[in-house]
Coordinates of C-alpha atoms in Angstrom, one line a residue:
M1 CA 48.8 35.6 -7.3
S2 CA 45.6 37.1 -7.3
I3 CA 44.8 39.6 -9.8
P4 CA 43.1 43.0 -8.9
I5 CA 39.7 43.1 -11.1
D6 CA 37.7 46.4 -11.8
L7 CA 35.3 47.7 -9.4
P8 CA 33.3 50.4 -9.4
H9 CA 35.0 53.9 -7.6
D10 CA 31.7 53.6 -4.8
V11 CA 32.4 50.1 -4.4
L12 CA 32.6 50.6 -0.6
S13 CA 29.7 52.1 -0.1
Y14 CA 27.8 49.5 -1.7
H15 CA 25.3 46.9 0.5
D16 CA 23.3 44.2 0.5
N17 CA 21.2 43.5 -3.1
I18 CA 23.4 46.0 -5.2
F19 CA 26.8 44.5 -3.4
Y20 CA 25.1 41.0 -4.0
D21 CA 24.5 41.8 -7.3
L22 CA 28.6 42.8 -8.1
V23 CA 29.6 39.8 -6.1
R24 CA 28.1 37.5 -8.2
G25 CA 29.0 39.3 -11.4
K26 CA 32.7 39.1 -10.8
C27 CA 32.9 36.1 -8.4
G28 CA 29.7 34.1 -9.4
G29 CA 26.6 32.5 -7.7
I30 CA 28.7 29.9 -5.4
V31 CA 30.7 32.9 -3.9
E32 CA 27.5 35.2 -3.5
E33 CA 26.1 32.6 -1.6
I34 CA 29.6 31.9 1.0
F35 CA 28.4 36.0 1.3
K36 CA 24.8 35.5 2.1
F37 CA 25.1 32.5 4.4
Q38 CA 27.6 34.6 6.9
K39 CA 25.6 37.6 6.6
I40 CA 28.3 39.4 4.7
R41 CA 25.9 42.5 3.9
S42 CA 28.5 44.9 2.5
A43 CA 31.8 46.1 1.2
Q44 CA 33.0 47.5 4.4
T45 CA 31.8 44.0 6.3
L46 CA 33.9 42.2 4.7
L47 CA 37.1 43.9 4.7
R48 CA 36.7 43.1 7.8
I49 CA 36.2 39.4 7.9
T50 CA 40.0 37.5 8.9
D51 CA 38.8 34.2 6.7
I52 CA 36.2 34.3 4.3
F53 CA 36.5 30.8 4.5
D54 CA 36.3 29.4 7.9
F55 CA 33.0 28.3 8.0
M56 CA 34.9 25.1 6.0
S57 CA 36.3 23.5 9.5
Y58 CA 32.5 24.1 11.5
D59 CA 31.4 20.7 11.9
S60 CA 27.5 21.5 11.1
D61 CA 25.1 19.4 8.7
D62 CA 23.8 22.6 8.1
L63 CA 27.0 23.9 6.1
N64 CA 27.0 20.0 4.0
V65 CA 25.5 21.7 1.1
L66 CA 27.4 24.7 0.6
K67 CA 31.1 22.8 1.5
Q68 CA 30.2 20.6 -1.4
K69 CA 29.7 23.4 -3.7
V70 CA 32.8 25.1 -2.7
G71 CA 34.8 22.6 -1.9
F72 CA 36.4 18.5 -2.7
R73 CA 35.8 16.2 0.0
L74 CA 38.8 14.7 0.8
N75 CA 38.9 10.7 2.0
N76 CA 40.0 12.1 5.6
G77 CA 36.7 14.0 5.5
Q78 CA 38.6 17.5 5.5
Y79 CA 37.5 20.1 2.3
Q80 CA 39.6 21.2 -0.2
I81 CA 38.1 24.5 -1.2
K82 CA 38.1 25.0 -5.5
P83 CA 41.0 26.9 -6.7
G84 CA 38.5 28.7 -9.3
I85 CA 36.8 29.8 -6.1
L86 CA 39.7 30.4 -4.3
M87 CA 41.2 32.8 -6.6
D88 CA 37.8 34.7 -7.5
V89 CA 37.6 35.9 -3.8
D90 CA 41.0 37.1 -3.4
S91 CA 41.0 38.6 -6.6
F92 CA 38.2 41.0 -5.3
L93 CA 39.2 41.4 -1.9
Q94 CA 42.5 42.3 -2.9
S95 CA 40.6 44.9 -5.9
L96 CA 38.8 45.8 -2.1
R97 CA 41.8 46.5 0.0
I98 CA 43.1 48.6 -3.0
A99 CA 39.9 50.9 -3.2
N100 CA 40.0 51.2 0.5
D101 CA 43.6 52.4 0.1
N102 CA 43.1 54.8 -2.7
L103 CA 40.2 56.6 -0.2
L104 CA 42.1 56.7 2.4
K105 CA 45.0 58.8 0.3
A106 CA 42.3 61.1 -1.5
V107 CA 42.0 62.5 2.7
P108 CA 45.2 64.4 3.3
I109 CA 46.0 65.1 6.5
D110 CA 48.6 68.2 7.8
Y111 CA 49.8 67.0 10.7
S112 CA 52.0 70.1 10.8
S113 CA 48.6 72.5 10.3
D114 CA 45.9 73.7 12.2
N115 CA 43.9 72.8 9.4
F116 CA 42.3 69.8 8.5
T117 CA 41.5 69.0 4.8
I118 CA 39.3 66.6 3.7
S119 CA 38.0 66.0 -0.2
Q120 CA 34.4 67.2 -1.2
D121 CA 34.7 63.5 -3.3
F122 CA 35.2 62.2 0.4
L123 CA 32.8 64.1 2.4
R124 CA 29.8 63.3 -0.7
K125 CA 30.4 59.7 -0.1
H126 CA 30.7 59.8 3.7
P127 CA 28.0 62.6 5.3
I128 CA 27.8 61.9 8.7
I129 CA 31.3 63.8 8.5
M130 CA 29.6 66.8 7.8
S131 CA 26.7 66.4 10.1
L132 CA 29.8 65.8 12.8
I133 CA 31.0 68.7 11.4
Q134 CA 28.1 70.9 12.0
Y135 CA 27.6 69.5 15.5
Y136 CA 31.1 70.3 16.6
S137 CA 30.7 73.9 15.4
I138 CA 27.7 74.5 17.0
E139 CA 28.6 72.9 20.1
Q140 CA 31.9 74.9 20.3
L141 CA 29.7 78.0 20.2
N142 CA 27.6 76.4 23.4
S143 CA 30.9 75.5 25.2
D144 CA 29.4 76.3 28.4
D145 CA 26.2 73.1 28.2
T146 CA 28.1 70.4 30.2
G147 CA 24.7 68.1 29.5
M148 CA 26.5 67.4 26.1
S149 CA 29.9 66.6 27.6
F150 CA 29.3 62.5 28.5
L151 CA 28.2 62.5 24.8
N152 CA 31.3 63.9 23.1
S153 CA 33.0 61.4 25.7
L154 CA 30.9 58.7 24.5
M155 CA 31.6 60.1 20.5
K156 CA 35.4 60.4 20.7
N157 CA 35.9 56.7 22.5
I158 CA 33.8 55.2 19.8
T159 CA 35.9 56.7 16.8
Q160 CA 39.2 56.0 18.6
N161 CA 38.3 52.4 19.8
L162 CA 36.9 51.6 15.9
S163 CA 40.3 52.7 14.5
R164 CA 42.2 50.0 17.0
P165 CA 42.4 46.9 16.9
K166 CA 39.4 44.9 19.6
N167 CA 42.4 43.8 22.0
S168 CA 43.4 47.5 22.4
Y169 CA 40.0 49.3 23.2
R170 CA 40.3 52.0 25.8
Y171 CA 37.3 53.4 27.9
N172 CA 37.5 57.5 29.2
E173 CA 36.3 57.6 33.0
H174 CA 32.8 58.6 31.4
V175 CA 32.2 56.0 29.2
K176 CA 33.2 54.0 32.8
R177 CA 30.5 55.4 34.9
F178 CA 28.0 55.6 32.6
A179 CA 28.7 51.5 31.6
V180 CA 28.9 50.4 35.4
S181 CA 25.2 52.0 35.8
L182 CA 23.8 50.8 32.5
Y183 CA 25.3 47.2 34.0
I184 CA 23.8 47.7 37.3
L185 CA 20.1 49.2 36.6
A186 CA 19.5 47.5 33.1
G187 CA 20.9 43.7 34.1
R188 CA 23.5 41.9 31.9
N189 CA 21.8 40.9 29.4
A190 CA 20.6 44.6 28.6
Y191 CA 24.0 45.5 28.5
E192 CA 25.1 43.3 26.7
F193 CA 22.4 43.9 23.5
V194 CA 23.6 47.5 23.8
R195 CA 27.1 46.3 23.8
I196 CA 26.8 44.4 21.0
N197 CA 25.3 46.9 18.7
I198 CA 27.0 49.6 19.5
P199 CA 30.6 48.8 18.9
G200 CA 33.5 50.1 20.8
A201 CA 31.1 52.1 22.8
F202 CA 30.7 50.1 26.0
P203 CA 33.5 47.7 27.9
S204 CA 33.1 43.6 27.7
T205 CA 30.9 42.3 31.0
S206 CA 33.9 40.6 32.5
T207 CA 35.8 44.1 32.6
I208 CA 33.2 45.8 33.6
Q209 CA 33.0 43.1 36.9
S210 CA 36.4 44.2 37.2
F211 CA 35.7 48.1 37.7
L212 CA 33.0 46.9 40.6
D213 CA 36.1 45.0 42.5
E214 CA 38.4 48.2 42.1
E215 CA 35.6 50.5 43.4
E216 CA 35.8 48.0 46.6
R217 CA 32.0 46.6 46.1
H218 CA 33.0 43.2 46.7
M219 CA 30.8 41.9 49.6
K220 CA 32.1 40.3 52.3
E221 CA 30.4 37.5 53.9
G222 CA 28.9 39.0 57.0
E223 CA 30.5 42.5 56.5
F224 CA 27.6 45.4 57.2
R225 CA 28.8 47.8 54.3
F226 CA 26.8 51.3 56.6
D227 CA 30.0 53.4 54.4
I228 CA 28.1 52.3 51.4
V229 CA 24.7 52.9 52.5
R230 CA 25.6 56.2 53.8
R231 CA 26.6 57.1 50.0
H232 CA 23.9 55.4 48.2
L233 CA 21.0 57.5 50.7
S234 CA 23.0 60.7 49.7
L235 CA 22.2 60.6 46.3
T236 CA 18.4 60.5 47.2
N237 CA 19.0 62.9 49.6
T238 CA 17.5 61.5 52.6
N239 CA 18.6 60.0 55.6
I240 CA 16.1 57.9 57.4
A241 CA 15.6 54.5 55.8
F242 CA 13.8 51.4 56.8
C243 CA 15.9 47.9 57.4
S244 CA 14.5 44.3 56.3
E245 CA 15.7 41.0 56.7
D246 CA 14.9 37.7 55.5
C247 CA 16.2 34.2 54.9
T248 CA 16.2 32.3 51.8
A249 CA 17.4 28.2 51.6
I250 CA 20.6 27.4 50.3
I251 CA 22.3 24.5 48.9
P252 CA 25.1 23.8 51.5
K253 CA 28.5 24.5 49.9
V254 CA 31.3 25.4 50.8
A255 CA 34.1 27.5 48.9
Y256 CA 37.1 29.4 49.4
D257 CA 36.9 33.5 48.9
I258 CA 39.9 34.7 47.4
N259 CA 38.8 38.1 48.6
S260 CA 38.9 37.8 52.3
N261 CA 40.9 34.7 52.0
S262 CA 38.7 32.9 54.2
F263 CA 36.8 30.1 53.5
V264 CA 32.1 30.4 53.1
G265 CA 29.4 28.1 53.5
F266 CA 29.8 27.3 57.0
S267 CA 27.4 29.0 59.7
L268 CA 29.0 32.1 60.9
P269 CA 28.9 32.5 64.5
L270 CA 27.0 35.4 66.3
D271 CA 28.6 37.6 68.7
V272 CA 25.5 39.4 70.8
G273 CA 23.6 38.8 67.9
R274 CA 25.6 39.5 64.9
P275 CA 28.0 37.6 62.4
I276 CA 31.8 37.3 63.1
T277 CA 33.6 38.1 59.6
D278 CA 36.6 36.3 58.4
H279 CA 36.1 33.6 61.2
Y280 CA 36.9 30.9 59.3
R281 CA 40.3 31.8 57.8
T282 CA 43.3 29.7 58.5
E283 CA 46.1 28.0 56.5
S284 CA 46.2 25.0 58.3
F285 CA 44.4 21.6 56.3
A286 CA 44.1 20.2 59.7
Q287 CA 42.2 23.2 60.9
L288 CA 40.4 23.0 57.9
E289 CA 39.1 19.4 58.1
S290 CA 38.0 20.1 61.9
W291 CA 35.5 22.3 60.7
F292 CA 34.5 20.2 57.4
S293 CA 33.7 17.7 60.7
S294 CA 32.1 20.0 63.3
V295 CA 30.7 23.0 62.6
D296 CA 27.6 23.1 60.7
K297 CA 27.3 24.7 56.8
S298 CA 24.8 27.2 56.0
T299 CA 21.0 25.7 54.9
L300 CA 20.0 29.5 54.5
L301 CA 21.4 32.9 53.3
N302 CA 20.5 35.7 55.3
I303 CA 20.1 39.3 53.4
H304 CA 19.9 42.7 55.0
M305 CA 18.0 45.7 53.1
I306 CA 18.2 49.0 53.3
Q307 CA 15.1 50.8 51.8
P308 CA 15.5 54.9 51.7
I309 CA 12.8 56.4 52.6
T310 CA 12.0 59.8 50.2
S311 CA 9.2 62.2 49.4
T312 CA 6.1 60.4 47.5
E313 CA 7.7 62.0 44.1
Q314 CA 10.8 60.1 44.6
T315 CA 11.8 56.8 43.9
S316 CA 14.3 54.9 45.3
S317 CA 16.3 52.0 45.1
P318 CA 16.7 49.6 48.0
I319 CA 20.2 48.5 49.1
I320 CA 21.9 45.3 50.6
L321 CA 23.5 45.8 53.7
S322 CA 25.1 42.4 54.4
A323 CA 24.7 38.8 53.5
Y324 CA 25.7 35.7 55.8
G325 CA 25.3 32.0 55.7
T326 CA 23.6 30.9 58.7
N327 CA 21.5 27.6 60.1
S328 CA 19.2 29.4 62.1
K329 CA 20.5 28.4 65.5
Y330 CA 19.4 31.5 66.7
T331 CA 17.0 32.8 69.5
S332 CA 15.0 36.5 69.4
I333 CA 17.0 37.9 71.6
D334 CA 20.0 37.6 69.2
I335 CA 18.2 38.9 66.4
I336 CA 17.3 42.1 69.0
R337 CA 20.8 42.7 69.6
R338 CA 21.6 43.1 66.0
W339 CA 18.4 45.3 65.2
I340 CA 19.6 47.4 68.0
W341 CA 23.4 47.7 66.6
I342 CA 22.4 48.1 63.2
F343 CA 20.3 51.1 64.7
D344 CA 23.0 52.6 66.5
E345 CA 25.8 52.0 63.6
C346 CA 23.3 53.2 61.5
L347 CA 23.1 56.4 63.4
A348 CA 26.8 56.7 63.9
K349 CA 26.7 57.6 60.0
G350 CA 23.8 60.1 60.1
I351 CA 20.9 57.7 59.2
R352 CA 17.5 57.5 61.0
I353 CA 16.4 53.6 60.4
I354 CA 12.4 53.8 61.5
G355 CA 12.1 50.3 61.7
F356 CA 12.3 46.8 60.4
S357 CA 10.9 44.7 58.4
T358 CA 11.3 40.6 58.1
D359 CA 8.6 37.8 57.3
G360 CA 6.6 35.0 60.2
D361 CA 9.0 33.0 61.6
P362 CA 8.3 32.6 65.0
K363 CA 11.9 34.3 66.3
Y364 CA 11.4 37.4 64.6
L365 CA 7.5 37.8 65.4
K366 CA 8.7 37.2 68.9
A367 CA 11.2 39.5 68.5
M368 CA 9.0 42.3 67.0
K369 CA 6.8 41.5 69.8
L370 CA 9.1 41.8 72.2
V371 CA 10.9 45.7 70.6
L372 CA 7.4 46.9 70.1
G373 CA 6.0 46.1 73.7
F374 CA 3.2 43.8 72.1
F375 CA 2.1 42.2 75.2
A376 CA 5.6 41.2 75.8
S377 CA 8.3 43.2 77.6
L378 CA 12.4 43.6 77.9
P379 CA 12.7 44.1 81.3
N380 CA 16.7 44.1 81.2
M381 CA 16.4 46.2 77.8
K382 CA 14.6 49.6 78.1
I383 CA 14.0 50.1 74.6
S384 CA 11.8 52.8 74.6
D385 CA 13.9 55.0 77.3
R386 CA 16.8 55.0 74.9
P387 CA 17.1 59.0 74.1
H388 CA 16.4 58.8 70.1
A389 CA 12.9 57.3 70.7
F390 CA 10.3 59.3 69.1
E391 CA 6.8 60.3 70.9
V392 CA 3.3 58.4 69.3
S393 CA 0.7 61.3 70.3
R394 CA -2.5 59.6 71.0
P395 CA -5.9 60.2 73.0
D396 CA -5.6 58.8 76.4
N397 CA -8.6 56.5 75.8
W398 CA -7.5 55.0 72.8
N399 CA -7.1 51.7 75.0
W400 CA -7.3 49.9 71.6
F401 CA -3.9 51.3 70.5
F402 CA -1.4 49.0 71.6
L403 CA 1.4 50.4 71.1
R404 CA 3.8 52.3 73.5
Q405 CA 4.0 56.3 73.3
R406 CA 7.8 56.1 73.3
Q407 CA 9.4 54.0 70.9
L408 CA 13.2 53.3 69.4
I409 CA 11.3 51.5 66.6
L410 CA 8.9 50.5 64.7
C411 CA 8.2 46.7 63.3
F412 CA 6.1 45.0 60.5
Q413 CA 6.0 41.9 59.1
D414 CA 6.4 41.9 55.1
P415 CA 2.7 42.0 54.0
I416 CA 3.0 39.8 50.9
H417 CA 4.2 36.8 53.0
I418 CA 1.0 37.5 55.3
C419 CA -0.8 37.7 52.1
T420 CA 0.8 34.1 51.1
K421 CA 0.2 32.6 54.7
L422 CA -3.6 33.7 54.7
R423 CA -4.3 31.9 51.1
N424 CA -2.0 28.8 52.5
R425 CA -3.7 28.7 55.2
L426 CA -6.9 28.1 52.9
L427 CA -5.1 25.3 51.3
S428 CA -4.2 23.4 54.9
T429 CA -5.1 19.9 55.0
T430 CA -5.3 19.8 58.7
A431 CA -7.1 23.3 59.7
E432 CA -10.7 24.6 59.6
M433 CA -11.7 27.5 59.6
I434 CA -15.0 29.0 60.7
I435 CA -16.7 31.9 61.5
G436 CA -20.6 32.1 62.4
N437 CA -21.8 28.6 61.1
Q438 CA -20.0 28.8 58.2
R439 CA -16.3 27.1 57.0
I440 CA -14.0 29.5 55.3
S441 CA -13.3 26.9 52.2
L442 CA -11.7 27.0 48.5
D443 CA -14.6 24.3 47.7
L444 CA -16.8 27.4 47.4
L445 CA -14.3 29.2 44.8
S446 CA -14.4 25.7 42.5
E447 CA -17.8 26.0 42.8
M448 CA -18.0 29.9 41.7
I449 CA -15.5 28.4 38.9
A450 CA -17.8 25.8 37.7
S451 CA -21.0 27.4 37.9
R452 CA -20.1 31.5 36.5
S453 CA -18.8 32.6 33.7
K454 CA -15.0 33.1 33.7
L455 CA -15.9 36.8 32.6
K456 CA -17.5 37.1 35.8
H457 CA -14.2 36.3 38.0
G458 CA -11.5 35.9 36.1
L459 CA -10.0 32.8 37.9
V460 CA -9.2 28.9 36.8
K461 CA -8.3 26.4 38.9
S462 CA -4.4 27.1 39.2
D463 CA -5.2 29.9 40.8
I464 CA -6.8 28.8 43.7
Y465 CA -4.3 25.8 44.0
P466 CA -1.1 27.1 43.2
H467 CA 2.2 24.7 42.7
D468 CA 4.1 27.6 44.2
K469 CA 2.8 28.8 47.9
Q470 CA 4.7 31.6 47.7
N471 CA 2.8 32.7 44.4
F472 CA 1.6 36.4 45.1
A473 CA -0.3 36.7 41.9
S474 CA -2.6 33.9 42.9
C475 CA -3.7 36.3 46.2
E476 CA -4.3 39.0 44.2
K477 CA -6.7 37.2 42.1
I478 CA -8.5 35.4 44.3
S479 CA -9.3 38.5 46.2
S480 CA -10.3 40.7 43.3
N481 CA -13.3 42.4 44.0
S482 CA -14.8 41.1 40.9
V483 CA -14.2 37.3 42.8
I484 CA -16.1 38.6 45.8
S485 CA -18.9 40.2 44.2
T486 CA -19.7 36.8 42.1
L487 CA -18.9 34.7 45.5
E488 CA -22.5 36.7 46.5
E489 CA -24.5 34.5 43.7
I490 CA -22.9 31.6 45.8
S491 CA -24.7 30.1 49.1
N492 CA -23.1 29.7 52.6
S493 CA -20.4 32.1 51.0
L494 CA -20.2 34.6 53.6
A495 CA -17.8 33.7 55.6
T496 CA -15.3 32.9 52.3
R497 CA -15.9 36.4 51.5
L498 CA -14.9 37.9 54.6
Y499 CA -11.9 35.9 54.6
L500 CA -10.9 37.1 50.8
R501 CA -11.7 40.7 52.0
L502 CA -9.1 40.2 54.8
I503 CA -6.3 39.3 52.1
R504 CA -7.7 42.4 49.9
S505 CA -7.5 44.5 52.7
V506 CA -3.9 43.4 53.6
I507 CA -3.0 44.3 49.8
I508 CA -4.5 47.7 49.8
A509 CA -3.5 48.8 53.0
Y510 CA 0.5 47.7 52.4
I511 CA 1.3 46.3 48.8
D512 CA -0.5 48.7 46.4
R513 CA 1.6 51.8 45.8
A514 CA -1.8 54.0 44.5
T515 CA -3.6 53.4 47.2
S516 CA -4.3 57.0 48.9
I517 CA -3.6 57.9 53.0
N518 CA -6.9 58.1 53.7
D519 CA -7.9 54.3 52.4
R520 CA -4.6 52.9 53.2
V521 CA -5.3 53.8 57.0
Y522 CA -9.0 52.3 56.8
H523 CA -8.3 49.2 55.7
A524 CA -5.4 48.8 57.6
W525 CA -7.6 48.9 61.1
F526 CA -10.1 47.0 58.9
T527 CA -7.6 44.3 59.1
V528 CA -6.7 44.7 62.8
F529 CA -10.4 44.7 64.1
L530 CA -11.9 42.0 61.7
C531 CA -9.0 39.6 63.1
R532 CA -9.4 41.0 66.9
I533 CA -13.1 40.2 66.4
W534 CA -12.7 36.9 65.1
W535 CA -10.2 35.9 67.6
A536 CA -12.1 37.1 70.5
W537 CA -15.8 35.2 69.1
L538 CA -13.1 31.9 68.9
L539 CA -12.2 32.2 72.6
T540 CA -15.4 32.1 73.5
K541 CA -16.4 28.6 72.1
T542 CA -15.7 25.6 73.8
E543 CA -15.6 22.0 72.4
H544 CA -19.9 21.3 73.1
D545 CA -19.9 24.9 71.0
S546 CA -18.0 23.1 67.4
D547 CA -20.7 20.5 67.3
E548 CA -23.6 22.5 66.1
M549 CA -21.5 25.0 64.4
L550 CA -19.6 22.4 62.2
S551 CA -23.1 20.5 61.8
R552 CA -24.4 24.0 60.4
S553 CA -21.6 24.6 58.0
S554 CA -22.0 21.5 57.1
H555 CA -25.2 20.4 57.1
E556 CA -25.4 19.1 53.4
N557 CA -22.0 17.2 54.1
S558 CA -22.1 13.3 54.2
S559 CA -21.7 12.1 57.8
Q560 CA -17.8 10.6 57.3
S561 CA -16.9 14.9 56.2
I562 CA -19.0 16.0 59.5
G563 CA -16.9 13.8 61.6
K564 CA -13.4 14.7 59.7
L565 CA -14.4 18.3 60.5
K566 CA -15.4 18.2 64.4
R567 CA -12.2 16.4 65.2
K568 CA -10.1 19.2 62.8
F569 CA -12.2 21.7 64.8
L570 CA -12.1 19.9 68.1
S571 CA -8.3 20.1 68.2
Q572 CA -8.4 24.0 67.4
I573 CA -10.8 24.7 69.5
R574 CA -8.6 22.9 72.5
R575 CA -5.5 24.9 72.0
F576 CA -7.6 28.5 71.3
N577 CA -8.4 27.6 75.1
R578 CA -5.6 26.7 76.8
S579 CA -4.0 30.0 75.4
K580 CA -7.2 31.9 76.4
S581 CA -6.0 30.3 80.0
M582 CA -2.7 31.6 79.6
H583 CA -3.9 34.8 78.7
I584 CA -6.1 35.4 81.8
N585 CA -3.6 34.3 83.8

């Protein structure tokens, strides 16, 4: 049986070196080493440890030296703690518990009285209590101040939880809502960092997930969450939004969703362009087996996002409208029907969708052209005649402005995709681009990197030949003003500079948030007119013209390289001529 030892009256306030000195004096250097190894830095921490010698059961090479000091190694590989060390630790712990019990007894609490009495000695040892008393005294005088209500709830929650076992922690409604917001806005890692460093303040991540499920935030495949979008927009005081849609490749896999009681992973069928939810729900194994043998698995995940449109002073986060698996077996008409349905459903919820944005997939590009009436029309779908279409006021002589005067929605391609596609065209080994008698080539950038100081242009080889073709940072770097100005020192670089200027203008007009309205309009129309002039020039070229242009652009190359360039460019000229004849007809 362990015998209590004499400890200082203020031992419960000891920590770090003072605490370790006390342990070494009462229990010896080995016990001090045990505490230091386990980062037991204070008497209060020691009282919360369940088993000081729990580390003896761990299988780790880092512990072998300490284990040999603490115990005897048995033939079966286990360790037996030395009796003297065990007795010293037990006596020290028993003495600490006695000191802690005596301290609690020194705080008389009369539950039958409204007055709460605390000894002066206890207050001196714990000055935080005096600070709390002063805070609540001031807070009581300012009872109308609601700004401190959450702080009061949080402090009350923490103090109540710390007096309970961990499996009995409880959280009030204010703390729950704050914890959910912190988890969503900051992310899982940041939330865990805060939770671990403030014990008893916030629930675990698994509890947070259960809160989210209780709030019916679980997404069902193919379900469009118009009500949640409406609530989200109400927080930003707006009813105007833009919708975006994009697909990303996924690994085909079928799984059972317990929340919807259906199987997820099969490609959902479309009804007038929109997915049918809960289509793959069955109690029959034969039916499931039939689906596996006859139904395509989803190879793409299609996501619809809603971006609230607010004033420039406000910031707003997007929200997911819907997500579902698909196999891309749908048409441009299906896309248009889905967009019109989303528009109507949002309008019924009081939300005005201004337009839709997507990437450069041919189906989506065709859908955007048909919706906008851009050299295409939908004879059986009079979209611009719908009652909620807006008017586009423009001068009658603006025959270059390709937009109908009545438009239901606007469409544009994701500008980041545009930039990466323009950059990737430079990387193509099957296409050649020429403006005038000069080639557009990354070889000029390579020459610049090799012959000019990096301090002038800031490029490295990996910037012009990125491994990731969706690397937008590469687009920003190769089209920077410093690169374009440095290229002026390289001969025959005008065409390449124009092309990089095109990428730069797309970034300034559609991506850079700091761009002023005037600059945004200027660069937007610069890209339009540059592409139109370039296209018109290409349509005037014939196969005969290609010989002269390629010979001029490659006069320093070998005859073999010139022949290769000619073959590439001839095939493009033929395509241009075919498209020109189709356009004229």
